[in-house]
Amino acid sequence: FQMRRVRTFLGGHVFSPATRYRLQFEWNSNGGNTLDAFIEQDLWNNEEWSLSGRAGSMKTFFGKESTGTAKSLMFVERSLAARTLSGDDRRAVGALFNLKGMDNHLFVHAGVFNAGQANGSTFGSGHLTANADNELNYTVGGRYEFGEDMSDEWFEQGDLAASEEMQASVHANIWIGNERGATGDVDVF
């Protein structure tokens, strides 16, 4: 038999809860692959708003379904749209900033990465695949939660038996890619 996902997760904080780290490894792919390896720092915080930044290998936050955890999908696989437009459980090396506020209802992120994102693109798309040149890719996005915070990375798809409260959110993301193809630079928007 085959095991689709075999992972080890290690996370915590260093020196204070404001400095966090995460390491996650996948063991079923050719002896092990690094999935997450980043450090996250709280940069600014008041009673209503907070800003944090992270750097390393991580999910890009582009695409709600692909950013969410694989263990809580409604179906066996992610949807065809998610796998084509925003990858399937894809990570990239880069930096990401997160702003949250309005009683944890509004979340905005901006990031810069050295990798393509979409499976449908042949330009640098792949897990931790760097661009063929020194051009970086950018993402900007946001979400508004109408109920409690459903999270980005630990998002679980709907299960009516798990909660009596209906939850909803609205998301918008933009990916600006600067990829090098066979015929030269290709800009992806």
XYZ file of N, CA, C and O in Angstrom:
756
model
N 0.841 -1.174 0.000
C 0.000 0.000 0.000
C 0.883 1.233 0.000
O 2.079 1.153 0.278
N 0.286 2.360 -0.313
C 1.022 3.615 -0.347
C 0.434 4.576 0.676
O -0.766 4.585 0.902
N 1.294 5.352 1.272
C 0.851 6.402 2.184
C 1.047 7.732 1.478
O 2.156 8.066 1.086
N -0.047 8.466 1.313
C 0.011 9.715 0.558
C 0.823 10.790 1.265
O 1.596 11.505 0.654
N 0.638 10.933 2.573
C 1.351 11.958 3.328
C 1.880 11.368 4.632
O 1.118 10.818 5.420
N 3.182 11.506 4.837
C 3.819 11.126 6.091
C 4.681 12.320 6.481
O 5.692 12.607 5.847
N 4.268 13.041 7.514
C 4.923 14.302 7.840
C 5.313 14.389 9.304
O 4.642 13.849 10.172
N 6.394 15.118 9.542
C 6.849 15.447 10.882
C 6.767 16.962 11.027
O 7.236 17.698 10.156
N 6.185 17.412 12.111
C 5.967 18.846 12.348
C 6.622 19.239 13.664
O 6.457 18.569 14.673
N 7.375 20.331 13.626
C 8.000 20.858 14.819
C 7.833 22.376 14.800
O 8.175 23.030 13.813
N 7.298 22.937 15.845
C 7.099 24.381 15.903
C 7.116 24.863 17.333
O 6.925 24.087 18.262
N 7.365 26.141 17.503
C 7.395 26.712 18.838
C 7.884 28.146 18.771
O 7.800 28.790 17.738
N 8.418 28.620 19.893
C 8.958 29.974 19.908
C 10.376 29.966 20.472
O 10.782 29.037 21.162
N 11.126 31.017 20.130
C 12.504 31.175 20.563
C 12.613 32.494 21.311
O 12.165 33.523 20.795
N 13.182 32.491 22.476
C 13.403 33.672 23.320
C 12.102 34.245 23.878
O 12.024 34.550 25.041
N 11.063 34.423 23.038
C 9.777 34.932 23.515
C 8.691 34.450 22.546
O 8.990 34.070 21.421
N 7.424 34.500 22.954
C 6.341 34.095 22.052
C 6.227 34.967 20.797
O 5.533 34.607 19.865
N 6.918 36.094 20.758
C 6.873 36.973 19.588
C 7.755 36.477 18.444
O 7.636 36.942 17.320
N 8.648 35.521 18.716
C 9.524 34.952 17.691
C 9.224 33.456 17.600
O 9.530 32.704 18.522
N 8.626 33.045 16.489
C 8.182 31.670 16.315
C 8.921 31.000 15.156
O 9.415 31.664 14.250
N 8.952 29.678 15.182
C 9.555 28.920 14.087
C 8.673 27.731 13.741
O 7.836 27.288 14.543
N 8.867 27.223 12.536
C 8.165 26.009 12.115
C 9.066 25.208 11.192
O 9.669 25.737 10.269
N 9.138 23.915 11.446
C 9.818 22.959 10.576
C 8.833 21.839 10.278
O 8.214 21.297 11.194
N 8.680 21.485 9.013
C 7.808 20.381 8.629
C 8.467 19.629 7.481
O 8.905 20.232 6.506
N 8.516 18.302 7.615
C 9.169 17.455 6.619
C 8.180 16.433 6.081
O 7.348 15.905 6.816
N 8.294 16.142 4.822
C 7.490 15.106 4.144
C 8.402 13.908 3.939
O 9.462 14.033 3.323
N 7.994 12.724 4.433
C 8.878 11.560 4.420
C 8.545 10.540 3.339
O 9.277 9.574 3.170
N 7.483 10.694 2.595
C 7.130 9.677 1.615
C 7.640 9.994 0.212
O 7.329 9.300 -0.723
N 8.441 11.034 0.034
C 8.897 11.446 -1.295
C 10.413 11.371 -1.389
O 11.120 12.277 -0.949
N 10.922 10.299 -1.911
C 12.358 10.154 -2.160
C 13.205 10.431 -0.926
O 14.181 11.162 -0.976
N 12.828 9.888 0.195
C 13.650 10.010 1.385
C 13.455 11.278 2.198
O 14.166 11.507 3.152
N 12.533 12.119 1.820
C 12.231 13.287 2.642
C 12.441 14.604 1.926
O 13.438 14.811 1.247
N 11.472 15.487 2.058
C 11.529 16.832 1.508
C 11.182 17.814 2.608
O 10.331 17.548 3.450
N 11.820 18.968 2.580
C 11.473 20.035 3.507
C 10.233 20.740 2.989
O 10.201 21.172 1.842
N 9.207 20.846 3.793
C 8.009 21.590 3.421
C 8.090 22.994 3.998
O 8.162 23.968 3.270
N 8.058 23.098 5.314
C 8.136 24.398 5.977
C 9.452 24.502 6.740
O 9.846 23.554 7.420
N 10.090 25.634 6.621
C 11.285 25.944 7.410
C 11.376 27.460 7.457
O 12.018 28.081 6.621
N 10.653 28.057 8.405
C 10.651 29.516 8.465
C 10.657 30.007 9.902
O 10.369 29.267 10.835
N 10.995 31.280 10.034
C 10.922 31.971 11.312
C 9.969 33.145 11.145
O 9.939 33.773 10.089
N 9.152 33.389 12.152
C 8.138 34.447 12.108
C 8.318 35.357 13.303
O 8.522 34.885 14.420
N 8.225 36.661 13.058
C 8.444 37.651 14.108
C 7.282 38.636 14.159
O 6.865 39.156 13.122
N 6.754 38.891 15.367
C 5.782 39.970 15.546
C 6.532 41.290 15.422
O 7.512 41.520 16.133
N 6.067 42.159 14.527
C 6.749 43.424 14.269
C 6.083 44.605 14.953
O 6.746 45.569 15.347
N 4.758 44.557 15.067
C 4.029 45.676 15.657
C 2.704 45.145 16.172
O 2.065 44.296 15.543
N 2.269 45.669 17.317
C 1.042 45.164 17.908
C 0.447 46.233 18.814
O 1.143 46.801 19.645
N -0.840 46.519 18.615
C -1.573 47.338 19.581
C -2.884 46.615 19.868
O -3.049 45.468 19.495
N -3.823 47.250 20.478
C -5.050 46.556 20.868
C -5.918 46.151 19.684
O -6.703 45.212 19.788
N -5.819 46.850 18.547
C -6.703 46.575 17.413
C -6.013 45.935 16.219
O -6.650 45.215 15.462
N -4.725 46.206 16.009
C -4.027 45.741 14.823
C -2.707 45.081 15.207
O -2.107 45.424 16.210
N -2.258 44.147 14.358
C -0.931 43.553 14.563
C -0.306 43.265 13.203
O -0.996 42.999 12.219
N 1.021 43.322 13.153
C 1.783 43.067 11.944
C 2.890 42.083 12.277
O 3.596 42.253 13.270
N 3.007 41.035 11.450
C 4.082 40.060 11.631
C 4.740 39.799 10.281
O 4.152 40.042 9.226
N 5.967 39.304 10.335
C 6.695 38.969 9.120
C 7.354 37.613 9.284
O 7.717 37.217 10.391
N 7.481 36.899 8.178
C 8.143 35.604 8.214
C 9.044 35.461 6.999
O 8.804 36.060 5.967
N 10.075 34.630 7.135
C 11.008 34.390 6.038
C 11.436 32.930 6.063
O 11.606 32.342 7.127
N 11.572 32.355 4.875
C 11.998 30.964 4.741
C 11.147 30.241 3.722
O 10.582 30.837 2.811
N 11.022 28.933 3.886
C 10.199 28.096 3.020
C 8.813 27.966 3.635
O 8.678 27.524 4.769
N 7.767 28.361 2.871
C 6.413 28.395 3.426
C 5.377 28.377 2.315
O 5.721 28.508 1.143
N 4.110 28.245 2.694
C 3.023 28.446 1.743
C 2.929 29.921 1.408
O 3.212 30.774 2.250
N 2.514 30.224 0.183
C 2.524 31.607 -0.289
C 1.247 32.375 0.038
O 1.171 33.562 -0.231
N 0.242 31.734 0.596
C -1.065 32.325 0.908
C -1.847 32.690 -0.351
O -2.833 33.399 -0.279
N -1.393 32.230 -1.522
C -2.135 32.498 -2.752
C -3.077 31.334 -3.010
O -2.640 30.234 -3.332
N -4.365 31.557 -2.849
C -5.373 30.518 -3.038
C -5.775 29.903 -1.714
O -4.967 29.260 -1.052
N -7.003 30.119 -1.300
C -7.481 29.654 0.016
C -7.409 28.138 0.141
O -6.947 27.611 1.134
N -7.864 27.428 -0.883
C -7.908 25.976 -0.774
C -6.516 25.365 -0.720
O -6.267 24.449 0.053
N -5.583 25.882 -1.508
C -4.233 25.315 -1.497
C -3.440 25.751 -0.271
O -2.486 25.087 0.115
N -3.824 26.844 0.364
C -3.146 27.280 1.578
C -3.609 26.479 2.784
O -2.849 26.269 3.723
N -4.838 25.999 2.750
C -5.373 25.232 3.873
C -4.697 23.887 4.028
O -3.989 23.409 3.153
N -4.924 23.254 5.158
C -4.300 21.967 5.459
C -4.907 20.843 4.620
O -6.108 20.816 4.364
N -4.058 19.916 4.192
C -4.504 18.804 3.351
C -5.334 17.792 4.136
O -6.130 17.066 3.561
N -5.183 17.771 5.440
C -5.894 16.761 6.233
C -7.379 17.055 6.379
O -8.132 16.196 6.786
N -7.800 18.266 6.044
C -9.192 18.634 6.265
C -9.910 19.004 4.974
O -10.710 19.921 4.942
N -9.633 18.264 3.916
C -10.344 18.478 2.657
C -11.686 17.757 2.703
O -11.818 16.710 3.341
N -12.666 18.294 2.001
C -13.966 17.617 1.932
C -13.883 16.388 1.033
O -14.571 15.403 1.244
N -13.019 16.450 0.014
C -12.862 15.344 -0.918
C -11.429 14.827 -0.831
O -10.611 15.362 -0.094
N -11.116 13.788 -1.577
C -9.799 13.167 -1.504
C -8.706 14.128 -1.963
O -7.616 14.161 -1.414
N -8.987 14.921 -2.979
C -8.011 15.860 -3.532
C -8.559 17.278 -3.494
O -9.758 17.487 -3.366
N -7.680 18.240 -3.680
C -8.121 19.620 -3.851
C -8.817 19.740 -5.194
O -8.627 18.915 -6.087
N -9.596 20.786 -5.364
C -10.345 20.962 -6.606
C -9.387 21.185 -7.778
O -8.235 21.601 -7.601
N -9.873 20.910 -8.992
C -9.070 21.107 -10.197
C -8.647 22.567 -10.324
O -7.508 22.870 -10.690
N -9.543 23.500 -9.991
C -9.202 24.920 -10.067
C -8.052 25.258 -9.115
O -7.112 25.956 -9.491
N -8.102 24.752 -7.890
C -7.036 25.034 -6.925
C -5.720 24.413 -7.371
O -4.659 25.031 -7.266
N -5.762 23.180 -7.879
C -4.525 22.521 -8.309
C -3.916 23.207 -9.521
O -2.700 23.218 -9.693
N -4.731 23.801 -10.390
C -4.213 24.445 -11.594
C -3.742 25.867 -11.320
O -2.651 26.261 -11.735
N -4.545 26.650 -10.614
C -4.253 28.075 -10.457
C -3.336 28.399 -9.294
O -2.599 29.378 -9.334
N -3.378 27.625 -8.239
C -2.571 27.983 -7.075
C -1.788 26.811 -6.507
O -1.358 26.837 -5.370
N -1.586 25.782 -7.288
C -0.760 24.672 -6.835
C -1.482 23.762 -5.868
O -2.599 24.001 -5.465
N -0.815 22.691 -5.486
C -1.368 21.716 -4.565
C -0.391 21.545 -3.416
O 0.624 20.868 -3.554
N -0.665 22.222 -2.297
C 0.190 22.111 -1.118
C 1.597 22.619 -1.425
O 2.580 22.082 -0.949
N 1.699 23.638 -2.252
C 2.983 24.133 -2.739
C 3.615 25.120 -1.774
O 2.955 25.941 -1.186
N 4.923 25.022 -1.639
C 5.700 25.963 -0.839
C 6.702 26.692 -1.734
O 7.054 26.208 -2.803
N 7.185 27.839 -1.258
C 8.197 28.608 -1.969
C 9.073 29.308 -0.935
O 8.677 29.502 0.209
N 10.262 29.691 -1.355
C 11.178 30.419 -0.482
C 10.940 31.908 -0.674
O 10.883 32.390 -1.810
N 10.777 32.626 0.428
C 10.531 34.060 0.322
C 10.246 34.695 1.660
O 10.595 34.158 2.716
N 9.595 35.850 1.603
C 9.220 36.604 2.799
C 7.753 37.012 2.677
O 7.276 37.314 1.582
N 7.043 37.017 3.795
C 5.617 37.314 3.797
C 5.298 38.170 5.013
O 5.784 37.915 6.118
N 4.475 39.201 4.805
C 4.026 40.067 5.891
C 2.516 39.917 6.047
O 1.794 39.870 5.055
N 2.065 39.827 7.300
C 0.645 39.659 7.613
C 0.176 40.779 8.522
O 0.796 41.045 9.553
N -0.929 41.415 8.147
C -1.566 42.441 8.960
C -2.951 41.938 9.328
O -3.680 41.456 8.458
N -3.302 41.999 10.606
C -4.646 41.594 11.005
C -5.232 42.614 11.958
O -4.514 43.264 12.715
N -6.559 42.758 11.880
C -7.230 43.728 12.732
C -8.730 43.561 12.689
O -9.251 42.553 12.224
N -9.429 44.586 13.164
C -10.893 44.589 13.239
C -11.392 43.364 14.010
O -12.210 42.592 13.533
N -10.847 43.171 15.202
C -11.214 42.033 16.059
C -11.027 40.699 15.348
O -11.877 39.801 15.414
N -9.914 40.540 14.658
C -9.572 39.318 13.916
C -10.617 38.965 12.859
O -10.950 37.794 12.647
N -11.104 39.976 12.166
C -12.003 39.753 11.033
C -11.334 40.100 9.703
O -11.686 39.540 8.675
N -10.372 41.036 9.708
C -9.710 41.470 8.477
C -8.248 41.037 8.502
O -7.539 41.280 9.472
N -7.806 40.400 7.398
C -6.436 39.908 7.274
C -5.902 40.322 5.901
O -6.559 40.103 4.886
N -4.711 40.914 5.885
C -4.086 41.354 4.637
C -2.661 40.810 4.625
O -1.973 40.824 5.658
N -2.216 40.307 3.468
C -0.842 39.814 3.367
C -0.177 40.352 2.111
O -0.842 40.681 1.126
N 1.141 40.450 2.165
C 1.966 40.823 1.015
C 3.247 40.016 1.104
O 3.826 39.874 2.186
N 3.669 39.462 -0.033
C 4.853 38.624 -0.007
C 5.676 38.719 -1.271
O 5.191 39.158 -2.320
N 6.914 38.283 -1.159
C 7.835 38.211 -2.289
C 8.484 36.823 -2.250
O 8.924 36.373 -1.188
N 8.493 36.132 -3.403
C 8.952 34.750 -3.461
C 9.831 34.511 -4.683
O 9.711 35.204 -5.687
N 10.670 33.487 -4.600
C 11.536 33.112 -5.701
C 11.039 31.805 -6.311
O 11.763 30.820 -6.375
N 9.786 31.774 -6.719
C 9.231 30.561 -7.315
C 7.917 30.878 -7.992
O 7.236 31.828 -7.630
N 7.563 30.058 -8.971
C 6.250 30.143 -9.581
C 5.232 29.485 -8.682
O 5.568 28.795 -7.736
N 3.958 29.689 -8.970
C 2.928 29.173 -8.090
C 1.991 28.180 -8.772
O 1.669 27.161 -8.224
N 1.536 28.478 -9.977
C 0.464 27.693 -10.583
C 0.978 26.432 -11.261
O 2.002 26.446 -11.938
N 0.262 25.324 -11.088
C 0.565 24.110 -11.832
C 0.356 24.313 -13.317
O 1.005 23.683 -14.130
N -0.585 25.180 -13.668
C -0.881 25.423 -15.067
C 0.207 26.195 -15.784
O 0.238 26.259 -16.999
N 1.133 26.792 -15.040
C 2.247 27.520 -15.626
C 3.454 26.599 -15.707
O 3.718 25.825 -14.799
N 4.195 26.667 -16.786
C 5.414 25.866 -16.908
C 6.635 26.649 -16.464
O 7.754 26.180 -16.580
N 6.458 27.841 -15.938
C 7.564 28.700 -15.581
C 7.833 28.629 -14.085
O 7.260 29.368 -13.307
N 8.707 27.744 -13.678
C 9.110 27.686 -12.285
C 8.056 27.152 -11.349
O 8.149 27.366 -10.166
N 7.033 26.473 -11.864
C 6.030 25.932 -10.952
C 6.502 24.578 -10.454
O 6.956 23.746 -11.206
N 6.433 24.369 -9.202
C 6.868 23.132 -8.577
C 7.249 23.429 -7.149
O 7.606 24.554 -6.806
N 7.203 22.421 -6.323
C 7.491 22.594 -4.905
C 8.930 23.058 -4.713
O 9.869 22.379 -5.108
N 9.122 24.237 -4.124
C 10.428 24.831 -3.845
C 11.299 24.955 -5.088
O 12.517 24.888 -5.013
N 10.690 25.130 -6.266
C 11.441 25.319 -7.498
C 11.726 26.799 -7.673
O 10.806 27.601 -7.776
N 13.008 27.158 -7.739
C 13.380 28.560 -7.884
C 13.180 29.017 -9.321
O 13.180 28.215 -10.257
N 13.009 30.321 -9.500
C 12.936 30.896 -10.838
C 14.230 30.616 -11.593
O 15.290 30.478 -10.996
N 14.123 30.593 -12.911
C 15.302 30.361 -13.742
C 16.195 31.591 -13.828
O 17.287 31.520 -14.369
N 15.751 32.717 -13.336
C 16.552 33.939 -13.343
C 16.453 34.593 -11.969
O 15.994 33.986 -11.017
N 16.878 35.827 -11.851
C 16.867 36.491 -10.550
C 15.627 37.342 -10.317
O 15.599 38.152 -9.407
N 14.602 37.176 -11.146
C 13.352 37.918 -10.972
C 12.540 37.305 -9.834
O 12.457 36.088 -9.706
N 11.915 38.155 -9.045
C 11.094 37.687 -7.934
C 9.616 37.777 -8.299
O 9.228 38.532 -9.183
N 8.797 37.013 -7.612
C 7.346 37.027 -7.783
C 6.717 37.648 -6.542
O 7.247 37.536 -5.440
N 5.557 38.272 -6.739
C 4.909 39.015 -5.660
C 3.465 38.558 -5.503
O 2.807 38.205 -6.477
N 2.996 38.609 -4.272
C 1.589 38.317 -4.013
C 1.043 39.326 -3.006
O 1.752 39.752 -2.097
N -0.198 39.706 -3.222
C -0.926 40.587 -2.302
C -2.329 40.015 -2.183
O -2.915 39.581 -3.181
N -2.861 39.994 -0.990
C -4.198 39.454 -0.828
C -4.811 39.840 0.497
O -4.152 40.416 1.365
N -6.069 39.514 0.628
C -6.764 39.798 1.865
C -7.993 38.930 2.005
O -8.461 38.329 1.045
N -8.489 38.865 3.218
C -9.725 38.123 3.486
C -10.463 38.798 4.624
O -9.852 39.415 5.495
N -11.766 38.691 4.561
C -12.616 39.189 5.633
C -13.446 38.027 6.135
O -14.127 37.346 5.364
N -13.387 37.780 7.443
C -14.130 36.696 8.078
C -15.415 37.253 8.677
O -15.360 38.222 9.430
N -16.543 36.654 8.348
C -17.827 37.109 8.891
C -18.134 36.499 10.244
O -19.007 36.947 10.947
N -17.433 35.458 10.612
C -17.588 34.845 11.927
C -16.253 34.874 12.630
O -15.499 35.834 12.526
N -15.927 33.779 13.308
C -14.621 33.713 13.947
C -13.555 33.422 12.898
O -13.841 32.991 11.789
N -12.307 33.649 13.264
C -11.181 33.473 12.349
C -11.057 32.007 11.940
O -10.844 31.131 12.769
N -11.194 31.732 10.631
C -11.059 30.369 10.123
C -9.624 30.040 9.743
O -9.342 28.920 9.338
N -8.707 31.007 9.814
C -7.292 30.833 9.562
C -7.008 30.665 8.072
O -7.893 30.398 7.266
N -5.758 30.844 7.709
C -5.299 30.565 6.357
C -4.710 29.163 6.290
O -5.208 28.293 5.604
N -3.660 28.917 7.040
C -2.941 27.653 6.936
C -3.652 26.480 7.596
O -3.471 25.349 7.188
N -4.424 26.704 8.617
C -5.109 25.610 9.307
C -6.591 25.574 8.955
O -7.396 24.979 9.645
N -6.931 26.201 7.848
C -8.305 26.252 7.371
C -8.821 24.835 7.095
O -8.148 24.018 6.474
N -10.021 24.541 7.568
C -10.663 23.260 7.312
C -11.909 23.499 6.485
O -12.698 24.389 6.779
N -12.089 22.690 5.460
C -13.273 22.838 4.622
C -14.516 22.420 5.391
O -14.437 21.709 6.380
N -15.654 22.865 4.898
C -16.911 22.753 5.629
C -17.302 21.367 6.063
O -17.155 20.397 5.341
N -17.785 21.294 7.266
C -18.346 20.066 7.816
C -19.473 20.494 8.744
O -19.251 20.998 9.834
N -20.705 20.301 8.298
C -21.850 20.788 9.077
C -21.964 20.106 10.429
O -22.537 20.652 11.358
N -21.402 18.911 10.555
C -21.483 18.219 11.832
C -20.479 18.776 12.839
O -20.617 18.572 14.031
N -19.443 19.483 12.377
C -18.388 19.952 13.274
C -18.755 21.234 14.004
O -18.212 21.515 15.050
N -19.646 22.032 13.444
C -19.982 23.302 14.077
C -21.435 23.642 13.809
O -21.944 23.412 12.723
N -22.086 24.172 14.805
C -23.464 24.599 14.630
C -23.530 26.014 14.079
O -24.596 26.466 13.686
N -22.394 26.730 14.070
C -22.341 28.096 13.579
C -21.947 28.112 12.114
O -20.985 27.478 11.720
N -22.711 28.830 11.313
C -22.331 29.013 9.917
C -21.231 30.061 9.851
O -21.317 31.092 10.511
N -20.189 29.777 9.073
C -19.083 30.700 8.924
C -18.884 31.006 7.455
O -19.129 30.158 6.601
N -18.420 32.217 7.167
C -18.177 32.605 5.775
C -17.030 33.598 5.745
O -16.730 34.269 6.730
N -16.376 33.660 4.595
C -15.307 34.630 4.399
C -15.226 35.004 2.928
O -15.673 34.265 2.061
N -14.661 36.177 2.675
C -14.455 36.675 1.314
C -12.958 36.879 1.140
O -12.307 37.455 2.010
N -12.420 36.406 0.011
C -10.980 36.458 -0.238
C -10.697 37.097 -1.584
O -11.467 36.948 -2.527
N -9.553 37.757 -1.673
C -9.054 38.277 -2.951
C -7.538 38.167 -2.918
O -6.909 38.505 -1.909
N -6.944 37.644 -3.989
C -5.499 37.478 -4.090
C -5.023 37.858 -5.471
O -5.724 37.635 -6.458
N -3.815 38.375 -5.540
C -3.169 38.675 -6.813
C -1.771 38.071 -6.763
O -1.070 38.190 -5.747
N -1.368 37.412 -7.849
C -0.009 36.880 -7.981
C 0.614 37.551 -9.197
O 0.065 37.502 -10.290
N 1.744 38.200 -9.005
C 2.464 38.847 -10.103
C 3.777 38.101 -10.269
O 4.658 38.177 -9.409
N 3.872 37.351 -11.359
C 5.045 36.520 -11.585
C 5.940 37.086 -12.663
O 5.478 37.662 -13.641
N 7.230 36.940 -12.475
C 8.236 37.337 -13.456
C 9.062 36.101 -13.769
O 10.068 35.832 -13.116
N 8.614 35.323 -14.719
C 9.222 34.021 -14.990
C 10.046 34.055 -16.272
O 9.788 34.833 -17.171
N 11.011 33.174 -16.361
C 11.832 33.063 -17.557
C 11.423 31.804 -18.301
O 11.615 30.700 -17.816
N 10.853 31.982 -19.465
C 10.447 30.862 -20.294
C 11.437 30.610 -21.405
O 12.500 31.222 -21.474
N 11.121 29.679 -22.296
C 12.009 29.333 -23.401
C 12.224 30.503 -24.350
O 13.256 30.601 -25.009
N 11.238 31.398 -24.429
C 11.348 32.531 -25.352
C 11.696 33.846 -24.640
O 11.601 34.899 -25.221
N 12.094 33.776 -23.374
C 12.440 34.988 -22.628
C 11.534 35.181 -21.431
O 10.847 34.254 -20.996
N 11.529 36.388 -20.889
C 10.750 36.680 -19.702
C 9.244 36.650 -19.993
O 8.793 37.143 -21.023
N 8.499 36.076 -19.087
C 7.053 36.010 -19.190
C 6.486 36.561 -17.886
O 6.831 36.099 -16.810
N 5.647 37.580 -17.984
C 5.015 38.157 -16.810
C 3.644 37.522 -16.629
O 2.866 37.426 -17.563
N 3.370 37.091 -15.416
C 2.112 36.407 -15.099
C 1.350 37.269 -14.118
O 1.897 37.747 -13.140
N 0.057 37.492 -14.389
C -0.769 38.295 -13.491
C -2.042 37.533 -13.229
O -2.678 37.056 -14.148
